[in-house]
Amino acid sequence: MAGGFGGPTGGEDFEGKVTPIVVISCILAASGGLMFGYDIGISGGVTSMPDFLKEFFPVVYRKQQIPGLESNYCKYDNQGLQLFTSSLYLAALTATFFASYTTRVLGRRMTMLMAGFFFIAGTIFNAAAKNLIMLIIGRLLLGCGVGFANQAVPLFLSEIAPTRIRGALNLLFQLMVTIGILVAQLINYGTAKIKGGYGWRVSLGLAGIPSLLLTLGAIIVTDTPNSLIQRGKLEQGKKVLKRIRGIENVDPEFLEILEASRAAKEVKHPFRNLLNRKNRPQLVITIFLQVIKYLIALVNVKSY
């Protein structure tokens, strides 16, 4: 929970144009989803590369050489390998709580910039890894980047987009996640054929491209009017709102954002409010969606 607000509360279609700055900002910001998707897709392919396993997980590599052992569950049943894969998600979960604070206090743009730095550092550690510790540190840093990006990017997209296309631009993040997974699979297919035992380094190192895109985007784009107004920068927020909407008369939307900011500040315990009766259906559905996804993945692994 960012402690912010995703846009005007009244659901009105305020006047405004789809300006180039909005399109460019949304594309650059959505590269955070590209990085997330790439991280999800790349790990599965890398952990099946013999050269990678031979260097970091020799026990798993030797299991692959056992004749008649066809079960992937048995081949990849290794705590170190599981730690390599799951450390990203553990770090992302933990980082989300810190990102909630930075998104509210420092702004969406600064949080995305921090995510970009985490991604770059994690990519360097992974691509240059000499031992398992470097790999785990790299994955932890990438996980922190995922936590910060997943907190700030969807909020940034929903706040900067005009109301009539807000849903479409917000889905850009999910689209980028899917594209990132696809790109990772294609890259793994190519790097697995590289001779010399460094294909896995190429796969992990290419994560630097979306990392740089997100970092560059966070440097170029402006913070959202909602974030500026929430932090008390009313004049700057109104100026940015005029710029991204391409019109001078933004008073109706400005007043709506101002009211939403006031209402958001009255919420003293956002996490505790999740347990309120009116919020329980959404909370239960969200939890069960993740549990079902995990169970499906577990069944697929065991039956592979």
CSV table of C-alpha atoms in Angstrom, one decimal:
chain,number,residue,atom,x,y,z
A,1,MET,CA,0.0,0.0,0.0
A,2,ALA,CA,1.6,3.2,-1.1
A,3,GLY,CA,-0.4,5.3,1.1
A,4,GLY,CA,-1.4,7.3,-2.0
A,5,PHE,CA,-4.3,7.4,-4.3
A,6,GLY,CA,-4.6,6.2,-7.9
A,7,GLY,CA,-6.4,9.2,-9.3
A,8,PRO,CA,-9.5,11.3,-8.9
A,9,THR,CA,-12.1,9.8,-6.7
A,10,GLY,CA,-15.3,10.8,-8.5
A,11,GLY,CA,-14.7,8.8,-11.7
A,12,GLU,CA,-15.3,11.9,-13.9
A,13,ASP,CA,-13.9,12.2,-17.4
A,14,PHE,CA,-11.9,15.4,-17.0
A,15,GLU,CA,-10.9,17.5,-19.9
A,16,GLY,CA,-7.4,16.8,-21.3
A,17,LYS,CA,-5.4,15.5,-24.2
A,18,VAL,CA,-3.2,12.4,-24.6
A,19,THR,CA,0.0,14.4,-24.8
A,20,PRO,CA,3.4,13.0,-26.0
A,21,ILE,CA,4.8,13.4,-22.5
A,22,VAL,CA,2.1,11.1,-21.1
A,23,VAL,CA,2.8,8.4,-23.7
A,24,ILE,CA,6.6,8.6,-23.3
A,25,SER,CA,6.4,8.6,-19.5
A,26,CYS,CA,4.1,5.6,-19.5
A,27,ILE,CA,6.2,3.6,-21.9
A,28,LEU,CA,9.4,4.3,-19.9
A,29,ALA,CA,7.8,3.7,-16.6
A,30,ALA,CA,6.3,0.4,-17.8
A,31,SER,CA,9.8,-0.9,-18.5
A,32,GLY,CA,9.7,-1.8,-14.8
A,33,GLY,CA,7.2,-4.5,-15.7
A,34,LEU,CA,9.6,-5.6,-18.5
A,35,MET,CA,12.3,-6.1,-15.9
A,36,PHE,CA,10.0,-8.0,-13.6
A,37,GLY,CA,8.9,-10.3,-16.4
A,38,TYR,CA,12.5,-10.8,-17.6
A,39,ASP,CA,13.6,-11.8,-14.1
A,40,ILE,CA,10.7,-14.3,-13.9
A,41,GLY,CA,11.4,-15.9,-17.2
A,42,ILE,CA,15.2,-15.9,-17.2
A,43,SER,CA,15.8,-17.9,-14.0
A,44,GLY,CA,14.0,-21.0,-15.3
A,45,GLY,CA,16.2,-21.2,-18.4
A,46,VAL,CA,19.4,-20.4,-16.7
A,47,THR,CA,19.0,-23.0,-14.0
A,48,SER,CA,18.6,-25.7,-16.7
A,49,MET,CA,21.9,-24.8,-18.4
A,50,PRO,CA,24.6,-27.5,-17.7
A,51,ASP,CA,27.4,-24.9,-17.6
A,52,PHE,CA,25.6,-22.9,-14.9
A,53,LEU,CA,24.7,-26.0,-12.9
A,54,LYS,CA,28.3,-27.3,-13.1
A,55,GLU,CA,29.7,-24.1,-11.7
A,56,PHE,CA,27.3,-23.3,-9.0
A,57,PHE,CA,25.2,-26.4,-8.3
A,58,PRO,CA,27.4,-29.5,-9.1
A,59,VAL,CA,25.1,-31.8,-7.1
A,60,VAL,CA,22.2,-31.0,-9.4
A,61,TYR,CA,24.5,-31.4,-12.4
A,62,ARG,CA,25.6,-34.8,-11.3
A,63,LYS,CA,21.9,-35.8,-10.8
A,64,GLN,CA,21.2,-34.9,-14.4
A,65,GLN,CA,23.9,-37.4,-15.5
A,66,ILE,CA,22.2,-40.3,-13.7
A,67,PRO,CA,20.8,-42.7,-16.3
A,68,GLY,CA,17.1,-43.4,-15.9
A,69,LEU,CA,16.4,-40.4,-13.6
A,70,GLU,CA,13.6,-38.7,-15.6
A,71,SER,CA,11.8,-36.7,-12.9
A,72,ASN,CA,12.7,-33.0,-12.9
A,73,TYR,CA,11.5,-32.8,-9.3
A,74,CYS,CA,14.2,-35.2,-8.3
A,75,LYS,CA,16.9,-33.6,-10.5
A,76,TYR,CA,16.3,-30.1,-9.2
A,77,ASP,CA,15.6,-31.0,-5.5
A,78,ASN,CA,18.4,-28.8,-4.1
A,79,GLN,CA,18.1,-26.2,-1.3
A,80,GLY,CA,20.8,-24.0,-2.8
A,81,LEU,CA,19.0,-23.9,-6.2
A,82,GLN,CA,15.7,-23.3,-4.5
A,83,LEU,CA,17.2,-20.4,-2.5
A,84,PHE,CA,18.6,-18.9,-5.8
A,85,THR,CA,15.1,-19.0,-7.3
A,86,SER,CA,13.0,-17.9,-4.3
A,87,SER,CA,15.3,-15.2,-2.9
A,88,LEU,CA,14.0,-12.8,-5.5
A,89,TYR,CA,10.4,-13.2,-4.3
A,90,LEU,CA,11.3,-13.0,-0.7
A,91,ALA,CA,13.3,-9.8,-1.2
A,92,ALA,CA,10.4,-8.4,-3.3
A,93,LEU,CA,7.9,-9.1,-0.6
A,94,THR,CA,10.1,-7.4,2.1
A,95,ALA,CA,11.0,-4.4,-0.1
A,96,THR,CA,7.4,-3.7,-0.8
A,97,PHE,CA,6.8,-2.5,2.7
A,98,PHE,CA,9.7,-0.1,2.5
A,99,ALA,CA,8.6,1.0,-1.0
A,100,SER,CA,5.2,1.9,0.4
A,101,TYR,CA,6.9,4.5,2.6
A,102,THR,CA,9.2,5.9,-0.1
A,103,THR,CA,6.3,6.1,-2.6
A,104,ARG,CA,4.3,8.2,-0.2
A,105,VAL,CA,7.1,10.4,1.2
A,106,LEU,CA,9.6,10.7,-1.7
A,107,GLY,CA,7.3,10.2,-4.6
A,108,ARG,CA,6.6,7.7,-7.4
A,109,ARG,CA,9.5,9.0,-9.6
A,110,MET,CA,12.1,8.6,-6.9
A,111,THR,CA,10.9,5.1,-5.9
A,112,MET,CA,11.1,4.1,-9.6
A,113,LEU,CA,14.7,5.5,-9.7
A,114,MET,CA,15.6,3.4,-6.6
A,115,ALA,CA,14.1,0.4,-8.3
A,116,GLY,CA,16.3,1.0,-11.3
A,117,PHE,CA,19.4,1.2,-9.2
A,118,PHE,CA,18.5,-2.0,-7.4
A,119,PHE,CA,18.0,-3.7,-10.8
A,120,ILE,CA,21.3,-2.5,-12.2
A,121,ALA,CA,23.3,-3.6,-9.1
A,122,GLY,CA,21.5,-7.0,-9.1
A,123,THR,CA,22.3,-7.5,-12.7
A,124,ILE,CA,26.0,-6.7,-12.2
A,125,PHE,CA,26.3,-9.2,-9.3
A,126,ASN,CA,24.5,-12.0,-11.2
A,127,ALA,CA,26.4,-11.5,-14.5
A,128,ALA,CA,29.8,-11.3,-12.8
A,129,ALA,CA,29.0,-14.0,-10.2
A,130,LYS,CA,31.9,-16.2,-9.1
A,131,ASN,CA,30.2,-18.1,-6.3
A,132,LEU,CA,26.7,-18.8,-4.9
A,133,ILE,CA,26.9,-15.9,-2.5
A,134,MET,CA,27.2,-13.4,-5.3
A,135,LEU,CA,24.3,-15.0,-7.1
A,136,ILE,CA,22.1,-14.8,-4.1
A,137,ILE,CA,23.1,-11.2,-3.4
A,138,GLY,CA,22.3,-10.4,-7.0
A,139,ARG,CA,18.9,-12.0,-6.7
A,140,LEU,CA,18.1,-10.2,-3.5
A,141,LEU,CA,18.9,-6.9,-5.1
A,142,LEU,CA,16.8,-7.7,-8.1
A,143,GLY,CA,14.0,-8.7,-5.7
A,144,CYS,CA,14.3,-5.3,-4.0
A,145,GLY,CA,14.0,-3.7,-7.4
A,146,VAL,CA,10.9,-5.7,-8.2
A,147,GLY,CA,9.3,-4.7,-4.8
A,148,PHE,CA,10.0,-1.0,-5.4
A,149,ALA,CA,8.9,-1.1,-9.1
A,150,ASN,CA,5.7,-3.0,-8.5
A,151,GLN,CA,4.7,-0.5,-5.8
A,152,ALA,CA,5.5,2.7,-7.8
A,153,VAL,CA,5.0,1.9,-11.5
A,154,PRO,CA,1.3,0.9,-11.5
A,155,LEU,CA,0.5,3.9,-9.3
A,156,PHE,CA,2.5,6.2,-11.5
A,157,LEU,CA,0.7,5.0,-14.6
A,158,SER,CA,-2.8,5.3,-13.1
A,159,GLU,CA,-2.1,8.8,-11.9
A,160,ILE,CA,-0.4,10.3,-14.9
A,161,ALA,CA,-2.9,8.9,-17.5
A,162,PRO,CA,-6.1,10.8,-18.5
A,163,THR,CA,-9.2,9.3,-17.0
A,164,ARG,CA,-10.7,7.9,-20.2
A,165,ILE,CA,-7.6,5.8,-21.0
A,166,ARG,CA,-6.4,5.1,-17.5
A,167,GLY,CA,-7.3,1.5,-17.6
A,168,ALA,CA,-5.5,0.9,-20.9
A,169,LEU,CA,-2.3,2.6,-19.9
A,170,ASN,CA,-2.3,0.8,-16.5
A,171,LEU,CA,-2.5,-2.5,-18.3
A,172,LEU,CA,0.7,-1.5,-20.0
A,173,PHE,CA,2.6,-2.7,-16.9
A,174,GLN,CA,1.1,-6.2,-17.2
A,175,LEU,CA,1.7,-6.3,-20.9
A,176,MET,CA,5.4,-5.4,-20.3
A,177,VAL,CA,5.6,-8.2,-17.7
A,178,THR,CA,4.3,-10.7,-20.3
A,179,ILE,CA,6.7,-9.4,-23.0
A,180,GLY,CA,9.6,-9.6,-20.5
A,181,ILE,CA,8.8,-13.3,-19.9
A,182,LEU,CA,8.6,-14.0,-23.6
A,183,VAL,CA,11.9,-12.2,-24.4
A,184,ALA,CA,13.6,-14.0,-21.5
A,185,GLN,CA,12.5,-17.4,-23.0
A,186,LEU,CA,13.8,-16.5,-26.4
A,187,ILE,CA,17.1,-15.2,-25.1
A,188,ASN,CA,17.6,-18.4,-23.0
A,189,TYR,CA,16.9,-20.5,-26.1
A,190,GLY,CA,19.7,-18.6,-27.9
A,191,THR,CA,22.3,-18.4,-25.1
A,192,ALA,CA,21.9,-22.1,-24.3
A,193,LYS,CA,23.6,-22.8,-27.6
A,194,ILE,CA,26.6,-20.6,-26.9
A,195,LYS,CA,29.8,-22.6,-26.7
A,196,GLY,CA,32.3,-21.7,-24.0
A,197,GLY,CA,30.2,-21.9,-20.9
A,198,TYR,CA,29.3,-18.3,-20.6
A,199,GLY,CA,25.8,-18.4,-22.1
A,200,TRP,CA,24.2,-18.0,-18.7
A,201,ARG,CA,26.2,-14.8,-18.0
A,202,VAL,CA,24.7,-13.3,-21.2
A,203,SER,CA,21.2,-14.2,-20.2
A,204,LEU,CA,21.6,-12.7,-16.7
A,205,GLY,CA,23.6,-9.7,-18.0
A,206,LEU,CA,21.0,-8.7,-20.6
A,207,ALA,CA,18.7,-7.8,-17.8
A,208,GLY,CA,20.8,-4.6,-17.7
A,209,ILE,CA,18.9,-3.3,-20.8
A,210,PRO,CA,15.4,-3.0,-19.1
A,211,SER,CA,17.2,-1.9,-15.9
A,212,LEU,CA,18.8,1.1,-17.7
A,213,LEU,CA,15.5,1.9,-19.5
A,214,LEU,CA,13.7,2.1,-16.1
A,215,THR,CA,16.5,4.2,-14.6
A,216,LEU,CA,16.7,6.5,-17.6
A,217,GLY,CA,12.9,6.8,-17.6
A,218,ALA,CA,12.8,7.7,-13.9
A,219,ILE,CA,15.4,10.5,-14.5
A,220,ILE,CA,13.5,11.9,-17.5
A,221,VAL,CA,9.9,11.8,-16.4
A,222,THR,CA,8.2,14.2,-14.0
A,223,ASP,CA,6.5,13.1,-10.8
A,224,THR,CA,2.8,12.8,-10.9
A,225,PRO,CA,0.5,15.7,-9.8
A,226,ASN,CA,-1.1,13.4,-7.2
A,227,SER,CA,2.3,12.7,-5.6
A,228,LEU,CA,3.3,16.4,-5.6
A,229,ILE,CA,0.0,17.5,-4.2
A,230,GLN,CA,0.1,14.8,-1.5
A,231,ARG,CA,3.5,16.1,-0.4
A,232,GLY,CA,2.2,19.7,-0.2
A,233,LYS,CA,3.7,21.0,-3.4
A,234,LEU,CA,0.4,22.4,-4.7
A,235,GLU,CA,1.7,24.9,-7.2
A,236,GLN,CA,4.2,22.5,-8.7
A,237,GLY,CA,1.5,19.8,-8.9
A,238,LYS,CA,-0.9,22.1,-10.7
A,239,LYS,CA,1.8,23.2,-13.1
A,240,VAL,CA,2.6,19.5,-13.9
A,241,LEU,CA,-1.1,18.7,-14.3
A,242,LYS,CA,-1.4,21.5,-17.0
A,243,ARG,CA,1.7,20.1,-18.7
A,244,ILE,CA,0.6,16.5,-18.9
A,245,ARG,CA,-3.0,17.3,-19.9
A,246,GLY,CA,-2.0,19.9,-22.5
A,247,ILE,CA,-4.6,22.5,-21.4
A,248,GLU,CA,-4.8,25.4,-19.0
A,249,ASN,CA,-8.1,24.8,-17.3
A,250,VAL,CA,-7.3,21.9,-15.0
A,251,ASP,CA,-9.1,23.3,-12.0
A,252,PRO,CA,-11.8,20.5,-11.8
A,253,GLU,CA,-9.3,17.7,-11.8
A,254,PHE,CA,-6.9,19.6,-9.5
A,255,LEU,CA,-9.6,20.1,-6.9
A,256,GLU,CA,-10.6,16.4,-7.2
A,257,ILE,CA,-7.0,15.4,-6.6
A,258,LEU,CA,-6.7,17.8,-3.7
A,259,GLU,CA,-9.8,16.3,-2.1
A,260,ALA,CA,-8.5,12.8,-2.7
A,261,SER,CA,-5.2,13.8,-1.0
A,262,ARG,CA,-7.0,15.1,2.0
A,263,ALA,CA,-9.1,11.9,2.3
A,264,ALA,CA,-5.9,9.8,2.0
A,265,LYS,CA,-4.2,11.7,4.8
A,266,GLU,CA,-7.1,10.9,7.1
A,267,VAL,CA,-6.4,7.2,6.8
A,268,LYS,CA,-4.0,6.6,9.7
A,269,HIS,CA,-3.6,2.8,9.5
A,270,PRO,CA,-3.9,1.6,5.9
A,271,PHE,CA,-2.7,-2.0,6.5
A,272,ARG,CA,-5.0,-2.4,9.5
A,273,ASN,CA,-7.9,-1.2,7.3
A,274,LEU,CA,-7.4,-4.2,5.1
A,275,LEU,CA,-8.9,-6.3,7.9
A,276,ASN,CA,-12.1,-4.2,8.0
A,277,ARG,CA,-15.3,-6.1,7.1
A,278,LYS,CA,-15.9,-4.1,3.9
A,279,ASN,CA,-12.4,-4.9,2.6
A,280,ARG,CA,-12.3,-8.6,3.5
A,281,PRO,CA,-13.8,-10.0,0.2
A,282,GLN,CA,-11.1,-8.3,-1.9
A,283,LEU,CA,-8.4,-9.4,0.6
A,284,VAL,CA,-9.6,-13.0,0.6
A,285,ILE,CA,-9.8,-13.1,-3.3
A,286,THR,CA,-6.3,-11.7,-3.6
A,287,ILE,CA,-4.8,-14.2,-1.2
A,288,PHE,CA,-6.6,-17.2,-2.8
A,289,LEU,CA,-5.5,-16.1,-6.3
A,290,GLN,CA,-1.9,-16.3,-5.2
A,291,VAL,CA,-2.4,-19.6,-3.4
A,292,ILE,CA,-4.0,-21.1,-6.5
A,293,LYS,CA,-1.2,-19.8,-8.7
A,294,TYR,CA,1.3,-21.4,-6.4
A,295,LEU,CA,-0.5,-24.8,-6.3
A,296,ILE,CA,-0.8,-24.8,-10.1
A,297,ALA,CA,2.9,-24.2,-10.4
A,298,LEU,CA,3.7,-26.9,-7.9
A,299,VAL,CA,1.5,-29.4,-9.7
A,300,ASN,CA,3.2,-28.5,-13.1
A,301,VAL,CA,6.7,-29.0,-11.6
A,302,LYS,CA,5.8,-32.4,-10.1
A,303,SER,CA,4.2,-33.6,-13.3
A,304,TYR,CA,6.8,-32.3,-15.6
